[in-house]
PDB file of C-alpha atoms in Angstrom:
ATOM      1  CA  ARG A   1     -11.855  -3.661  -6.883  1.00  0.00           C
ATOM      2  CA  GLY A   2     -14.097  -2.359  -4.372  1.00  0.00           C
ATOM      3  CA  GLY A   3     -13.966   0.720  -2.258  1.00  0.00           C
ATOM      4  CA  VAL A   4     -12.051   1.380   1.119  1.00  0.00           C
ATOM      5  CA  CYS A   5     -14.032   1.314   4.074  1.00  0.00           C
ATOM      6  CA  ARG A   6     -13.145   4.427   5.992  1.00  0.00           C
ATOM      7  CA  LYS A   7     -14.101   3.132   9.366  1.00  0.00           C
ATOM      8  CA  PRO A   8     -13.871  -0.923   9.374  1.00  0.00           C
ATOM      9  CA  GLY A   9     -16.005  -2.136  11.748  1.00  0.00           C
ATOM     10  CA  ASP A  10     -14.935  -5.657  11.722  1.00  0.00           C
ATOM     11  CA  ARG A  11     -11.918  -7.992  10.617  1.00  0.00           C
ATOM     12  CA  ARG A  12     -13.328  -8.395   7.265  1.00  0.00           C
ATOM     13  CA  ALA A  13     -13.574  -4.844   6.571  1.00  0.00           C
ATOM     14  CA  ALA A  14     -10.096  -4.312   7.804  1.00  0.00           C
ATOM     15  CA  HIS A  15      -8.998  -7.365   5.786  1.00  0.00           C
ATOM     16  CA  ALA A  16     -10.609  -5.665   2.590  1.00  0.00           C
ATOM     17  CA  ASN A  17      -8.994  -2.360   3.126  1.00  0.00           C
ATOM     18  CA  VAL A  18      -5.425  -3.957   3.459  1.00  0.00           C
ATOM     19  CA  GLU A  19      -6.132  -6.031   0.162  1.00  0.00           C
ATOM     20  CA  ALA A  20      -7.252  -2.760  -1.670  1.00  0.00           C
ATOM     21  CA  ALA A  21      -3.853  -1.116  -0.400  1.00  0.00           C
ATOM     22  CA  LEU A  22      -1.788  -4.165  -1.607  1.00  0.00           C
ATOM     23  CA  PHE A  23      -3.552  -4.433  -4.965  1.00  0.00           C
ATOM     24  CA  ALA A  24      -2.904  -0.626  -5.422  1.00  0.00           C
ATOM     25  CA  LEU A  25       0.807  -1.170  -4.518  1.00  0.00           C
ATOM     26  CA  ARG A  26       1.057  -4.255  -6.991  1.00  0.00           C
ATOM     27  CA  GLN A  27      -0.489  -1.865  -9.859  1.00  0.00           C
ATOM     28  CA  HIS A  28       1.890   0.802  -8.856  1.00  0.00           C
ATOM     29  CA  ARG A  29       4.603  -1.606  -9.860  1.00  0.00           C
ATOM     30  CA  ALA A  30       7.201  -0.240  -7.347  1.00  0.00           C
ATOM     31  CA  SER A  31      10.416  -1.822  -6.465  1.00  0.00           C
ATOM     32  CA  ILE A  32       8.542  -3.508  -3.524  1.00  0.00           C
ATOM     33  CA  PRO A  33       9.504  -7.364  -2.632  1.00  0.00           C
ATOM     34  CA  PRO A  34       6.522  -9.425  -3.833  1.00  0.00           C
ATOM     35  CA  ARG A  35       6.382 -11.159  -0.334  1.00  0.00           C
ATOM     36  CA  LEU A  36       5.704  -8.036   1.376  1.00  0.00           C
ATOM     37  CA  LEU A  37       2.545  -7.317  -1.132  1.00  0.00           C
ATOM     38  CA  THR A  38       1.008 -10.686  -0.824  1.00  0.00           C
ATOM     39  CA  ASP A  39       0.351 -11.338   3.078  1.00  0.00           C
ATOM     40  CA  SER A  40      -2.495  -9.414   4.047  1.00  0.00           C
ATOM     41  CA  MET A  41      -3.383 -11.663   6.904  1.00  0.00           C
ATOM     42  CA  ALA A  42       0.272 -11.168   8.222  1.00  0.00           C
ATOM     43  CA  ILE A  43      -0.507  -7.346   8.435  1.00  0.00           C
ATOM     44  CA  LEU A  44      -3.816  -8.000   9.859  1.00  0.00           C
ATOM     45  CA  GLU A  45      -1.941 -10.283  12.538  1.00  0.00           C
ATOM     46  CA  GLY A  46       0.711  -7.580  13.534  1.00  0.00           C
ATOM     47  CA  ASP A  47       3.630  -9.252  11.550  1.00  0.00           C
ATOM     48  CA  GLN A  48       6.305  -6.471  12.316  1.00  0.00           C
ATOM     49  CA  ASP A  49       8.387  -7.759   9.678  1.00  0.00           C
ATOM     50  CA  ILE A  50       6.093  -7.462   7.089  1.00  0.00           C
ATOM     51  CA  THR A  51       4.619  -4.399   8.286  1.00  0.00           C
ATOM     52  CA  TRP A  52       7.460  -2.288   8.675  1.00  0.00           C
ATOM     53  CA  GLY A  53       9.292  -3.656   5.642  1.00  0.00           C
ATOM     54  CA  LEU A  54       6.580  -2.629   3.554  1.00  0.00           C
ATOM     55  CA  LEU A  55       6.331   0.839   5.266  1.00  0.00           C
ATOM     56  CA  TRP A  56      10.040   0.987   4.757  1.00  0.00           C
ATOM     57  CA  HIS A  57      10.023   0.236   0.860  1.00  0.00           C
ATOM     58  CA  ILE A  58       7.174   3.303   0.744  1.00  0.00           C
ATOM     59  CA  MET A  59       9.145   5.510   2.450  1.00  0.00           C
ATOM     60  CA  GLN A  60      11.979   4.794   0.197  1.00  0.00           C
ATOM     61  CA  ILE A  61      10.024   5.366  -2.783  1.00  0.00           C
ATOM     62  CA  HIS A  62       8.749   8.638  -1.698  1.00  0.00           C
ATOM     63  CA  SER A  63      12.017   9.852  -0.279  1.00  0.00           C
ATOM     64  CA  GLN A  64      13.975   9.800  -3.603  1.00  0.00           C
ATOM     65  CA  PRO A  65      13.231  11.756  -6.678  1.00  0.00           C
ATOM     66  CA  GLY A  66      11.758   9.755  -9.488  1.00  0.00           C
ATOM     67  CA  LEU A  67      11.551   6.309  -7.556  1.00  0.00           C
ATOM     68  CA  HIS A  68       7.848   6.512  -7.240  1.00  0.00           C
ATOM     69  CA  GLN A  69       7.245   7.261 -10.960  1.00  0.00           C
ATOM     70  CA  THR A  70       6.594   3.679 -13.018  1.00  0.00           C
ATOM     71  CA  GLN A  71       7.183   3.031 -16.608  1.00  0.00           C
ATOM     72  CA  PRO A  72       4.008   3.358 -18.564  1.00  0.00           C
ATOM     73  CA  ASN A  73       2.259   0.051 -19.339  1.00  0.00           C
ATOM     74  CA  HIS A  74      -0.423   0.530 -21.967  1.00  0.00           C
ATOM     75  CA  ASP A  75      -1.623  -2.892 -21.201  1.00  0.00           C
ATOM     76  CA  ARG A  76      -3.206  -2.217 -17.704  1.00  0.00           C
ATOM     77  CA  PRO A  77      -5.621   0.171 -17.212  1.00  0.00           C
ATOM     78  CA  GLN A  78      -4.347   3.374 -15.349  1.00  0.00           C
ATOM     79  CA  LEU A  79      -5.568   4.150 -11.832  1.00  0.00           C
ATOM     80  CA  PRO A  80      -7.930   6.920 -11.705  1.00  0.00           C
ATOM     81  CA  TYR A  81      -5.611   8.596  -9.080  1.00  0.00           C
ATOM     82  CA  SER A  82      -2.909  11.275  -9.365  1.00  0.00           C
ATOM     83  CA  GLU A  83       0.392  11.049  -7.876  1.00  0.00           C
ATOM     84  CA  GLU A  84      -1.028  13.330  -4.906  1.00  0.00           C
ATOM     85  CA  GLN A  85      -3.916  11.283  -4.571  1.00  0.00           C
ATOM     86  CA  LEU A  86      -1.886   7.999  -4.273  1.00  0.00           C
ATOM     87  CA  ARG A  87       0.556   9.767  -1.512  1.00  0.00           C
ATOM     88  CA  CYS A  88      -2.592  10.697   0.356  1.00  0.00           C
ATOM     89  CA  LEU A  89      -3.856   7.080   0.260  1.00  0.00           C
ATOM     90  CA  GLU A  90      -0.494   5.801   1.086  1.00  0.00           C
ATOM     91  CA  GLN A  91      -0.360   8.240   4.242  1.00  0.00           C
ATOM     92  CA  SER A  92      -3.924   7.321   5.265  1.00  0.00           C
ATOM     93  CA  ILE A  93      -2.979   3.636   5.284  1.00  0.00           C
ATOM     94  CA  LEU A  94       0.120   4.658   7.800  1.00  0.00           C
ATOM     95  CA  ARG A  95      -2.137   6.459   9.904  1.00  0.00           C
ATOM     96  CA  TRP A  96      -4.404   3.574   9.994  1.00  0.00           C
ATOM     97  CA  LEU A  97      -1.693   0.759  10.715  1.00  0.00           C
ATOM     98  CA  HIS A  98      -0.256   3.464  13.440  1.00  0.00           C
ATOM     99  CA  SER A  99      -3.871   3.505  15.105  1.00  0.00           C
ATOM    100  CA  LEU A 100      -3.617  -0.351  15.263  1.00  0.00           C
ATOM    101  CA  ASP A 101      -0.152   0.451  17.476  1.00  0.00           C
ATOM    102  CA  LEU A 102       1.579  -1.759  14.765  1.00  0.00           C
TER     103      LEU A 102
END
């Protein structure tokens, strides 16, 4: 997957960022309903059910000890990020979504 654009200048770059974030969440294998992890266009279009549902699940994962930890899966490559870096990425996404007035 490509990198994340810190200052997306157009909708295409914003879409790529959302796709990258959803990809990371899918790889994290968290207990987030699949429908919330597949509709990047709904997020870009401001669908509040999808956006707030996704944010609620992320909050639940990080508010309860142990829930954000996943079972090791040796069939897939490990992300090159620590748990702290993943939390920072998720917080960055939340700030970005907030800046869009979602």
